[in-house]
Amino acid sequence: MATILVIDDDLDFQQMLRLMLQRGGHKVITTGDGPDGLTKAKQLKPDMAIVDVMMPGMNGYQVVRKMREDPDTAGMSILVLTARAQPVDREAALAARADDYIPKPVAPNELLAKVNELLAHHQSAQGPAKQTTSVLSLRGGVGVTSIAVNLALGWQARGRSTCLVDLQAGPGQAALHLRLNARTTWIDWAISGDTSTNGLSKFLLPHTSGLSVLAAPIVPMNLPAPNRVTTLLELLRERFERVIVDAPRIWDATCAAAVLAADNIWLIIAPEVGSLQSAVGVLRALKAARISDERINLIANQIMPNPGLVLPAIEKALGQGFKGSLPYDEAQSGAIGQGVPLMISQPDSLFAAAIKQLIS
Amino acid sequence: MSQLGSRRLTADIFADSHRISTQMALRGRVLSDSLNDANTSYLELDIAYVSRIDHPGEILADYALSIVRKDRLTFVVVATGLEMAIKQNATTYAYRRQWPVFITVPGFEITGQIEAPTNIDLRALMAIGVERFIPIFNGKATLSMNQTIQFSGELILINKTAIEVLCIGDKSTQ
Ligand SMILES: Nc1ncnc2c1ncn2[C@@H]1O[C@H](COP(=O)(O)OP(=O)(O)OP(=O)(O)O)[C@@H](O)[C@H]1O
Ligand SMILES: [Mg+2]
């Protein structure tokens, strides 16, 4: 059973749709106009919205675009159902980033089949509803921030509302990679003492992609108590579908909290001796913290064109295989300088494509 | 099982450079009768959704009240809902048949079928007479400048005064 929001100004049609979807086993919420539809979508977080196009004031395409822009509704399945039934109308619906389009009139069983197909596809394509991933390395400079930033953008682009948290005491670079001004930071939030999901909002930096960022300070600050980190990650998980953590480079209480809160740990290893040695240490620390192996993913990152070690040698030394390997990409350092990550400027670059592959 | 649709008729009205989509509550009268009604030169619309011909999927704006000059519109596409758009002959007369047509109007070429006597008289067909709009069944209007842009419908009603060329094929396709 899914919850479906129907936005259609034709009240008769709305009622027919309600009955039909209810008979199909779904819970239905209806509304006759776009602005109310957006409010209901944000508050009630339905699994799917069925949106009419010809509605006065705010048309269906505008509704769909707004849904996709708002991190709270970006990941929802959206079906456009309209009497504007021409091929150009289908293109317009898909251009607004609806998942699919059906012209009216439609046979009830055909519509129900489409709805169920979209819901099933959505679930299998998007993985679990909520996921926290901590990107980790105790060796500096192996690409943790580059990976965390592009991973977060990758999820956001797939329609998952995502928050990137830079858990450094400072200076943190995630905001720099995204050319955001770190006017508020996670430490400011910790000091505020707030414990509500709403209270978080004013500390989040919005990125044009729709991604939310909780930055680290530029000037190093004293770390808050580790329970604040745990609370923070819990609140973010409530609010977002994907939380990506740029974990600290030292094994302290903040780092431990980030690791414990994560469903997935991406342990980043560059193919060089120093990084290998550090990874051996991290794996021991994770074992001591009783983190199960399934949660640990080894990711190789080729930060240099000529690696010092080959991956099989590293796998042998660690007794564990890589889940993925990110290729050397000379465009990456330029992307940091420009403040536009490759996932945005060159989504088909080697680096961005390899990250997309890992989350598909 | 019956189709899920609206009781209103959705029509796309084309003028030289715009597409106006509208949903009409016809109050018992079919669309072609309203268009052909010589007592009024205008057609009032409840809500109009305006697009430009070169980006016909994009809705520029919607307006709660609008009025169209029937003599200046080029054609009207009804994708579905034939029964709300035209009165159908209960009986098909033996001497009438479907003819394939090719018609040009400013900006568009339109193909489909017309219903006409077996001894078709093109001059009589084109005469404004009682019907300003000629019905084309299973019609397709293609933008001449960009043939990827097409509008098709169970019915296209073409303003005879907008017609530049009308060609009739010899054999019916149905
Ligand atoms: N796959 C890659 N190909 C090429 N260059 C890369 C790759 N991954 C990272 N880099 C480069 O390596 C450098 C370090 O990357 P980054 O700052 O993301 O690492 P970090 O682990 O977060 O570093 P720190 O420990 O200082 O926080 C940057 O110049 C980045 O452009
Ligand atoms: Mg970094």
Coordinates of C-alpha atoms and ligand atoms in Angstrom, one line a residue:
Chain A
M1 CA 0.0 0.0 0.0
A2 CA 1.2 3.5 -0.9
T3 CA 0.1 7.0 -0.1
I4 CA -0.9 8.8 -3.2
L5 CA -1.5 12.6 -3.5
V6 CA -3.9 13.5 -6.3
I7 CA -3.7 17.1 -7.5
D8 CA -6.5 17.9 -10.0
D9 CA -8.9 20.8 -10.3
D10 CA -11.7 18.6 -11.8
L11 CA -13.5 17.5 -8.6
D12 CA -15.4 14.7 -10.4
F13 CA -12.3 13.3 -11.8
Q14 CA -10.6 13.6 -8.4
Q15 CA -13.3 11.5 -6.9
M16 CA -13.2 8.8 -9.6
L17 CA -9.4 8.6 -9.2
R18 CA -9.8 8.4 -5.4
L19 CA -12.2 5.4 -5.6
M20 CA -10.1 3.7 -8.2
L21 CA -6.8 4.0 -6.3
Q22 CA -8.5 3.0 -3.0
R23 CA -9.8 -0.1 -4.7
G24 CA -6.3 -0.8 -5.7
G25 CA -5.3 -0.8 -2.0
H26 CA -3.8 2.7 -1.8
K27 CA -4.3 5.6 0.6
V28 CA -5.4 8.7 -1.2
I29 CA -5.1 12.4 -0.4
T30 CA -6.7 14.9 -2.8
T31 CA -6.5 18.5 -3.5
G32 CA -7.8 20.8 -6.2
D33 CA -4.9 23.2 -6.6
G34 CA -1.1 23.3 -7.0
P35 CA -0.1 25.4 -4.0
D36 CA -2.1 23.3 -1.6
G37 CA -0.7 20.2 -3.3
L38 CA 2.8 21.4 -2.6
T39 CA 2.0 22.0 1.1
K40 CA 0.4 18.6 1.4
A41 CA 3.3 16.9 -0.3
K42 CA 5.8 18.5 2.0
Q43 CA 3.8 17.8 5.2
L44 CA 2.4 14.3 4.5
K45 CA 5.3 13.0 2.3
P46 CA 3.2 10.7 0.1
D47 CA 5.0 8.1 -2.0
M48 CA 3.5 9.4 -5.2
A49 CA 1.8 12.5 -6.6
I50 CA -0.6 12.3 -9.6
V51 CA -0.6 15.8 -11.1
D52 CA -3.0 17.3 -13.6
V53 CA -1.6 20.0 -15.9
M54 CA -4.4 22.4 -16.7
M55 CA -5.1 24.0 -13.3
P56 CA -5.6 27.7 -12.9
G57 CA -3.0 29.8 -11.1
M58 CA -0.3 27.2 -10.9
N59 CA -0.1 24.7 -13.7
G60 CA 1.0 21.1 -13.3
Y61 CA 4.4 21.6 -14.7
Q62 CA 5.1 24.3 -12.2
V63 CA 3.9 22.0 -9.4
V64 CA 6.2 19.2 -10.6
R65 CA 9.2 21.6 -10.9
K66 CA 8.7 22.9 -7.4
M67 CA 8.4 19.4 -6.0
R68 CA 11.7 18.4 -7.6
E69 CA 13.4 21.5 -6.2
D70 CA 12.3 21.0 -2.6
P71 CA 14.5 18.4 -0.9
D72 CA 11.5 17.2 1.1
T73 CA 9.6 16.2 -2.0
A74 CA 12.4 15.8 -4.6
G75 CA 12.4 12.0 -4.3
M76 CA 8.7 11.4 -4.7
S77 CA 7.3 9.5 -7.7
I78 CA 5.4 11.9 -9.9
L79 CA 2.9 10.9 -12.6
V80 CA 1.4 13.6 -14.8
L81 CA -2.1 12.8 -15.9
T82 CA -3.5 15.3 -18.3
A83 CA -6.0 16.0 -21.1
R84 CA -3.3 17.8 -22.9
A85 CA -2.7 14.7 -24.8
Q86 CA -0.2 15.5 -27.6
P87 CA 3.4 14.2 -27.9
V88 CA 4.7 17.7 -27.1
D89 CA 2.8 17.5 -23.8
R90 CA 4.5 14.3 -22.9
E91 CA 7.9 16.0 -23.5
A92 CA 6.9 18.9 -21.4
A93 CA 5.9 16.6 -18.5
L94 CA 9.2 14.8 -18.7
A95 CA 11.1 18.0 -19.1
A96 CA 9.6 19.2 -15.8
R97 CA 11.0 15.9 -14.4
A98 CA 7.9 13.9 -13.9
D99 CA 8.6 10.2 -13.8
D100 CA 5.9 9.4 -16.3
Y101 CA 2.9 10.8 -18.3
I102 CA -0.5 9.4 -19.1
P103 CA -3.1 11.2 -21.3
K104 CA -6.7 11.5 -20.2
P105 CA -9.0 9.7 -20.6
V106 CA -7.4 6.6 -19.2
A107 CA -8.7 3.1 -18.5
P108 CA -8.7 2.4 -14.8
N109 CA -6.7 -0.8 -14.9
E110 CA -4.2 0.8 -17.2
L111 CA -3.7 3.7 -14.7
L112 CA -3.5 1.4 -11.8
A113 CA -0.9 -0.8 -13.5
K114 CA 1.2 2.3 -14.3
V115 CA 0.9 3.5 -10.7
N116 CA 2.0 0.2 -9.3
E117 CA 4.8 -0.1 -11.8
L118 CA 6.2 3.4 -10.9
L119 CA 5.9 2.6 -7.2
A120 CA 7.8 -0.7 -7.6
H121 CA 10.4 0.8 -9.8
H122 CA 10.9 3.7 -7.5
Q123 CA 11.5 1.4 -4.5
S124 CA 14.0 -0.9 -6.3
A125 CA 15.8 2.0 -8.0
Q126 CA 16.2 4.1 -4.9
G127 CA 17.3 1.6 -2.3
P128 CA 16.3 1.9 1.3
A129 CA 14.3 4.9 2.3
K130 CA 16.9 6.3 4.7
Q131 CA 20.6 5.9 4.6
T132 CA 23.6 7.5 6.4
T133 CA 27.0 7.1 4.8
S134 CA 30.2 8.2 6.5
V135 CA 33.1 8.7 4.2
L136 CA 36.3 8.0 6.2
S137 CA 40.1 8.0 6.1
L138 CA 42.5 8.7 8.8
R139 CA 45.1 9.5 6.2
G140 CA 44.7 13.1 4.9
G141 CA 44.5 14.1 1.3
V142 CA 43.1 10.8 -0.2
G143 CA 40.0 12.5 -1.5
V144 CA 37.5 12.1 1.3
T145 CA 35.9 15.5 0.8
S146 CA 35.9 15.2 -3.0
I147 CA 34.1 11.9 -2.7
A148 CA 31.6 12.9 0.0
V149 CA 30.7 16.1 -2.0
N150 CA 30.1 14.2 -5.2
L151 CA 28.4 11.3 -3.5
A152 CA 25.9 13.7 -1.9
L153 CA 25.3 15.5 -5.2
G154 CA 24.8 12.1 -6.9
W155 CA 22.0 11.2 -4.5
Q156 CA 20.4 14.6 -4.7
A157 CA 20.4 14.3 -8.5
R158 CA 18.7 11.0 -8.2
G159 CA 15.9 12.7 -6.4
R160 CA 16.9 11.8 -2.9
S161 CA 16.7 14.7 -0.4
T162 CA 20.3 14.7 0.8
C163 CA 22.4 16.5 3.5
L164 CA 26.2 16.7 3.4
V165 CA 27.8 17.2 6.8
D166 CA 31.4 18.2 7.2
L167 CA 32.3 17.0 10.7
Q168 CA 35.8 18.6 10.9
A169 CA 36.7 20.7 13.9
G170 CA 38.0 23.0 11.2
P171 CA 39.1 24.0 8.8
G172 CA 36.6 22.0 6.7
Q173 CA 36.5 22.1 2.9
A174 CA 33.2 20.7 1.9
A175 CA 31.7 24.2 1.6
L176 CA 34.7 25.3 -0.4
H177 CA 34.1 22.5 -2.9
L178 CA 30.6 23.8 -3.4
R179 CA 31.5 27.5 -3.3
L180 CA 29.3 28.1 -0.2
N181 CA 30.0 30.6 2.5
A182 CA 30.2 28.7 5.8
R183 CA 28.4 31.4 7.7
T184 CA 26.9 28.8 10.0
T185 CA 28.5 25.4 11.0
W186 CA 27.7 22.2 12.7
I187 CA 29.5 23.4 15.8
D188 CA 27.3 26.5 15.9
W189 CA 24.3 24.1 15.9
A190 CA 26.0 22.0 18.7
I191 CA 26.5 25.1 20.8
S192 CA 22.9 26.2 20.3
G193 CA 21.7 23.3 22.3
D194 CA 18.8 22.8 20.0
T195 CA 17.3 19.3 19.7
S196 CA 14.5 19.8 17.2
T197 CA 14.4 19.0 13.5
N198 CA 13.0 22.5 12.8
G199 CA 15.8 24.2 14.7
L200 CA 18.3 22.6 12.3
S201 CA 17.1 24.6 9.3
K202 CA 18.8 27.8 10.1
F203 CA 22.2 26.1 10.2
L204 CA 21.8 24.3 6.8
L205 CA 23.3 26.0 3.8
P206 CA 21.3 25.5 0.6
H207 CA 23.1 24.6 -2.5
T208 CA 21.6 25.4 -5.9
S209 CA 21.4 21.7 -6.7
G210 CA 18.9 21.2 -3.9
L211 CA 21.5 19.7 -1.6
S212 CA 21.7 20.9 2.0
V213 CA 25.1 21.4 3.6
L214 CA 26.1 21.5 7.2
A215 CA 29.5 23.1 7.0
A216 CA 32.6 22.9 9.3
P217 CA 34.1 26.1 10.6
I218 CA 37.1 27.6 8.8
V219 CA 38.8 28.6 12.1
P220 CA 39.3 25.4 14.2
M221 CA 37.0 25.3 17.2
N222 CA 36.7 23.1 20.3
L223 CA 34.6 20.0 19.7
P224 CA 31.3 19.6 21.3
A225 CA 30.4 16.6 23.4
P226 CA 30.1 13.4 21.3
N227 CA 26.4 13.0 22.2
R228 CA 25.7 16.2 20.3
V229 CA 27.1 14.5 17.2
T230 CA 24.9 11.5 17.7
T231 CA 21.8 13.7 18.2
L232 CA 22.8 15.7 15.1
L233 CA 23.0 12.7 12.9
E234 CA 19.7 11.3 14.2
L235 CA 17.9 14.6 13.5
L236 CA 19.4 14.8 10.0
R237 CA 18.3 11.2 9.3
E238 CA 14.8 12.1 10.3
R239 CA 14.8 15.1 8.0
F240 CA 16.7 13.7 5.0
E241 CA 16.7 10.5 2.9
R242 CA 20.4 10.5 2.5
V243 CA 23.0 11.9 5.0
I244 CA 26.6 11.9 3.8
V245 CA 29.3 12.6 6.4
D246 CA 32.8 13.9 5.7
A247 CA 34.2 12.2 8.8
P248 CA 37.2 13.6 10.7
R249 CA 40.7 12.5 9.9
I250 CA 41.5 11.5 13.5
W251 CA 40.0 8.8 15.5
D252 CA 38.3 10.8 18.2
A253 CA 34.8 10.7 19.8
T254 CA 33.3 12.8 16.9
C255 CA 34.7 10.3 14.4
A256 CA 33.5 7.3 16.4
A257 CA 30.0 8.8 16.7
A258 CA 29.9 9.4 12.9
V259 CA 31.0 5.8 12.3
L260 CA 28.5 4.3 14.8
A261 CA 25.6 6.3 13.3
A262 CA 26.3 5.2 9.7
D263 CA 24.6 2.4 7.8
N264 CA 27.5 2.5 5.4
I265 CA 31.1 3.4 5.9
W266 CA 33.1 4.2 2.8
L267 CA 36.8 3.7 3.8
I268 CA 38.8 5.6 1.2
I269 CA 42.2 4.2 0.3
A270 CA 44.7 5.7 -2.1
P271 CA 47.1 3.2 -3.7
E272 CA 50.1 4.2 -1.6
V273 CA 51.8 2.7 1.4
G274 CA 50.8 5.4 3.9
S275 CA 47.1 5.0 3.0
L276 CA 47.4 1.3 3.2
Q277 CA 49.0 1.4 6.6
S278 CA 46.3 3.8 7.8
A279 CA 43.5 1.6 6.5
V280 CA 44.9 -1.4 8.5
G281 CA 44.7 0.7 11.6
V282 CA 41.1 1.9 10.8
L283 CA 39.9 -1.6 10.2
R284 CA 41.2 -2.7 13.6
A285 CA 39.5 0.3 15.3
L286 CA 36.2 -0.5 13.5
K287 CA 36.4 -4.1 14.6
A288 CA 37.1 -3.0 18.2
A289 CA 34.1 -0.7 18.0
R290 CA 32.1 -3.8 16.9
I291 CA 31.1 -2.4 13.5
S292 CA 30.1 -5.3 11.4
D293 CA 31.9 -6.0 8.1
E294 CA 28.8 -5.6 6.0
R295 CA 28.8 -1.9 6.9
I296 CA 32.3 -1.3 5.8
N297 CA 33.0 -0.6 2.1
L298 CA 36.6 -0.3 0.9
I299 CA 36.8 2.3 -1.9
A300 CA 40.0 2.8 -3.8
N301 CA 40.7 6.4 -5.0
Q302 CA 43.4 6.9 -7.6
I303 CA 44.5 10.4 -6.5
M304 CA 47.7 10.1 -8.6
P305 CA 48.1 9.1 -12.3
N306 CA 50.8 6.6 -11.4
P307 CA 49.7 4.5 -8.3
G308 CA 52.5 3.3 -6.0
L309 CA 50.6 0.1 -5.2
V310 CA 48.3 -2.1 -7.3
L311 CA 44.8 -2.8 -5.9
P312 CA 45.1 -6.6 -5.7
A313 CA 48.2 -6.1 -3.4
I314 CA 46.2 -3.8 -1.2
E315 CA 43.2 -6.3 -1.1
K316 CA 45.6 -9.0 -0.1
A317 CA 47.2 -7.0 2.6
L318 CA 43.8 -6.0 4.0
G319 CA 42.2 -9.5 3.5
Q320 CA 39.2 -7.7 2.0
G321 CA 38.1 -6.7 -1.5
F322 CA 37.3 -3.3 -2.8
K323 CA 33.7 -2.4 -3.4
G324 CA 34.6 0.1 -5.9
S325 CA 37.5 2.0 -7.4
L326 CA 37.5 5.6 -8.4
P327 CA 39.8 6.4 -11.4
Y328 CA 42.3 9.2 -11.5
D329 CA 40.6 12.3 -13.1
E330 CA 42.7 15.3 -13.9
A331 CA 39.6 17.5 -13.9
Q332 CA 39.0 16.9 -10.2
S333 CA 41.5 19.5 -8.7
G334 CA 40.2 22.1 -11.1
A335 CA 36.7 21.4 -9.9
I336 CA 37.6 22.3 -6.4
G337 CA 39.2 25.6 -7.5
Q338 CA 36.1 26.5 -9.4
G339 CA 33.7 25.5 -6.6
V340 CA 31.7 23.4 -9.1
P341 CA 32.0 19.6 -8.4
L342 CA 32.3 17.2 -11.3
M343 CA 28.9 15.7 -10.5
I344 CA 27.5 19.0 -11.7
S345 CA 29.9 20.3 -14.3
Q346 CA 30.8 17.0 -15.9
P347 CA 28.5 14.3 -14.7
D348 CA 30.0 11.9 -17.3
S349 CA 33.6 12.5 -16.2
L350 CA 35.4 9.4 -15.0
F351 CA 35.2 10.4 -11.4
A352 CA 31.5 11.4 -11.3
A353 CA 30.5 8.4 -13.4
A354 CA 32.3 6.0 -11.1
I355 CA 30.5 7.4 -8.1
K356 CA 27.1 7.3 -9.9
Q357 CA 27.9 3.7 -10.7
L358 CA 28.4 2.9 -7.0
I359 CA 25.0 4.2 -6.0
S360 CA 23.0 2.8 -8.8
Chain B
M1 CA -14.8 -0.7 -17.8
S2 CA -15.3 2.9 -18.8
Q3 CA -12.5 5.4 -19.2
L4 CA -11.5 7.8 -16.5
G5 CA -11.9 11.2 -18.0
S6 CA -13.5 14.6 -17.6
R7 CA -17.0 15.6 -18.4
R8 CA -15.5 18.7 -20.0
L9 CA -14.2 18.7 -23.5
T10 CA -10.6 19.5 -23.9
A11 CA -9.7 21.4 -27.1
D12 CA -6.6 23.0 -28.6
I13 CA -7.4 26.1 -30.5
F14 CA -4.7 27.2 -33.0
A15 CA -4.2 30.7 -34.2
D16 CA -1.3 31.8 -36.4
S17 CA 1.3 31.7 -33.7
H18 CA -0.4 30.4 -30.5
R19 CA -1.9 27.2 -29.1
I20 CA -4.7 27.8 -26.7
S21 CA -5.7 24.8 -24.6
T22 CA -9.1 25.0 -23.0
Q23 CA -11.6 22.8 -21.1
M24 CA -15.1 23.6 -22.1
A25 CA -18.4 22.9 -20.3
L26 CA -20.5 22.7 -23.4
R27 CA -23.9 22.8 -21.7
G28 CA -25.5 20.3 -24.1
R29 CA -24.2 21.8 -27.3
V30 CA -21.5 20.2 -29.4
L31 CA -18.3 22.2 -30.1
S32 CA -18.8 22.3 -33.9
D33 CA -22.3 23.8 -33.5
S34 CA -20.8 26.6 -31.3
L35 CA -18.1 27.2 -33.8
N36 CA -20.5 27.3 -36.8
D37 CA -23.1 29.4 -35.1
A38 CA -23.4 32.4 -37.4
N39 CA -25.2 34.4 -34.8
T40 CA -22.0 35.1 -32.9
S41 CA -18.5 35.9 -34.2
Y42 CA -16.9 34.9 -30.9
L43 CA -16.2 31.9 -28.8
E44 CA -15.9 32.5 -25.0
L45 CA -13.6 30.3 -23.1
D46 CA -13.7 29.5 -19.4
I47 CA -10.0 29.1 -18.8
A48 CA -7.3 29.4 -21.5
Y49 CA -3.8 28.0 -21.3
V50 CA -1.6 29.8 -23.7
S51 CA 1.5 28.3 -25.5
R52 CA 3.5 29.6 -28.4
I53 CA 3.6 27.5 -31.5
D54 CA 7.4 27.0 -31.5
H55 CA 7.3 25.7 -27.9
P56 CA 3.8 24.3 -27.8
G57 CA 4.3 22.1 -24.7
E58 CA 5.2 25.0 -22.5
I59 CA 2.4 26.9 -20.8
L60 CA 3.1 30.6 -20.8
A61 CA 0.2 31.6 -18.7
D62 CA -3.5 30.8 -17.9
Y63 CA -6.4 33.2 -18.0
A64 CA -9.7 32.9 -16.3
L65 CA -11.7 34.6 -19.1
S66 CA -11.0 34.9 -22.7
I67 CA -12.7 35.3 -26.0
V68 CA -11.7 34.1 -29.5
R69 CA -12.6 35.6 -32.8
K70 CA -13.9 32.6 -34.7
D71 CA -13.0 34.0 -38.1
R72 CA -9.4 34.4 -37.1
L73 CA -8.6 31.0 -35.6
T74 CA -7.1 28.5 -37.9
F75 CA -8.2 25.1 -36.5
V76 CA -9.3 23.3 -33.4
V77 CA -8.0 19.9 -32.3
V78 CA -10.1 17.6 -30.2
A79 CA -7.9 14.7 -29.1
T80 CA -10.7 12.6 -27.6
G81 CA -14.4 13.2 -27.0
L82 CA -15.8 13.1 -30.5
E83 CA -19.4 12.9 -29.1
M84 CA -18.9 16.2 -27.3
A85 CA -17.4 17.8 -30.4
I86 CA -19.7 17.0 -33.3
K87 CA -23.1 15.5 -34.0
Q88 CA -22.7 12.2 -35.7
N89 CA -25.0 11.0 -38.4
A90 CA -27.0 8.2 -37.0
T91 CA -27.1 6.4 -40.3
T92 CA -24.3 6.5 -42.9
Y93 CA -25.9 7.2 -46.2
A94 CA -24.8 5.0 -49.0
Y95 CA -23.8 7.9 -51.1
R96 CA -21.5 9.4 -48.6
R97 CA -18.0 8.1 -47.9
Q98 CA -14.7 9.0 -46.2
W99 CA -12.1 10.7 -48.3
P100 CA -8.5 11.1 -47.4
V101 CA -7.5 14.8 -47.4
F102 CA -4.4 16.9 -47.3
I103 CA -4.9 20.5 -46.4
T104 CA -2.6 23.4 -45.8
V105 CA -3.4 26.4 -43.5
P106 CA -0.8 29.0 -42.4
G107 CA 2.0 27.2 -40.7
F108 CA 0.5 23.8 -40.7
E109 CA -0.4 20.9 -43.0
I110 CA -3.3 18.7 -41.9
T111 CA -4.2 15.2 -43.0
G112 CA -7.1 13.0 -42.1
Q113 CA -10.5 12.0 -43.5
I114 CA -13.5 14.0 -44.5
E115 CA -17.0 12.7 -45.0
A116 CA -18.4 13.7 -48.3
P117 CA -20.7 12.4 -51.1
T118 CA -19.3 9.9 -53.5
N119 CA -19.6 12.5 -56.3
I120 CA -17.6 15.0 -54.3
D121 CA -17.8 18.7 -55.3
L122 CA -14.8 20.6 -53.9
R123 CA -16.4 24.0 -54.5
A124 CA -19.4 23.1 -52.6
L125 CA -17.2 21.7 -49.9
M126 CA -15.2 24.9 -49.6
A127 CA -18.2 27.2 -49.6
I128 CA -18.7 28.9 -46.2
G129 CA -22.5 28.5 -46.3
V130 CA -23.8 27.2 -43.0
E131 CA -20.6 25.7 -41.9
R132 CA -17.5 27.8 -41.5
F133 CA -15.6 24.8 -40.0
I134 CA -14.9 21.6 -41.9
P135 CA -14.6 18.5 -39.8
I136 CA -11.5 16.2 -40.4
F137 CA -11.7 12.9 -38.7
N138 CA -8.6 11.1 -37.3
G139 CA -6.7 14.3 -38.1
K140 CA -3.1 15.1 -37.7
A141 CA -1.7 18.7 -37.9
T142 CA 2.0 19.0 -38.5
L143 CA 3.9 22.2 -38.1
S144 CA 5.4 22.7 -41.6
M145 CA 8.6 24.4 -40.3
N146 CA 9.3 21.7 -37.7
Q147 CA 7.7 18.4 -38.5
T148 CA 8.5 16.9 -35.2
I149 CA 5.7 19.0 -33.7
Q150 CA 2.4 17.3 -34.4
F151 CA -1.1 17.5 -33.0
S152 CA -3.5 14.7 -33.6
G153 CA -7.1 14.1 -32.6
E154 CA -10.3 12.2 -33.3
L155 CA -11.4 15.5 -34.8
I156 CA -9.9 18.6 -36.3
L157 CA -12.2 21.4 -37.2
I158 CA -10.6 23.7 -39.8
N159 CA -11.7 27.2 -40.5
K160 CA -12.4 27.1 -44.3
T161 CA -11.2 30.7 -44.7
A162 CA -7.8 29.7 -43.4
I163 CA -7.4 26.9 -46.0
E164 CA -4.9 27.5 -48.7
V165 CA -4.9 24.2 -50.5
L166 CA -7.2 21.2 -50.1
C167 CA -6.3 18.0 -51.8
I168 CA -8.5 14.9 -51.9
G169 CA -7.1 11.4 -52.3
D170 CA -8.8 8.9 -54.6
K171 CA -9.3 6.0 -52.3
S172 CA -10.6 6.0 -48.8
T173 CA -8.3 4.4 -46.2
Q174 CA -10.9 2.9 -44.1
Ligands
LIG1 N1 40.1 10.5 -8.2 C1 40.8 11.6 -8.2 N2 41.5 12.0 -9.3 C2 42.3 13.1 -9.3 N3 42.5 13.8 -8.2 C3 41.8 13.5 -7.1 C4 41.0 12.4 -7.0 N4 40.4 12.4 -5.8 C5 40.9 13.4 -5.1 N5 41.7 14.2 -5.9 C6 42.5 15.3 -5.5 O1 43.2 15.1 -4.3 C7 43.3 16.2 -3.5 C8 42.8 15.9 -2.1 O2 41.4 15.7 -2.2 P1 40.4 16.1 -1.0 O3 40.6 17.4 -0.5 O4 39.0 15.7 -1.5 O5 40.9 15.0 0.0 P2 40.6 14.9 1.6 O6 40.8 13.5 1.9 O7 39.3 15.4 1.9 O8 41.8 15.8 2.2 P3 41.9 16.3 3.7 O9 42.4 15.2 4.4 O10 42.9 17.4 3.5 O11 40.6 16.8 4.1 C9 42.5 17.3 -4.2 O12 43.4 18.1 -4.9 C10 41.6 16.5 -5.2 O13 41.3 17.3 -6.3
MG2 MG 38.9 17.3 3.0

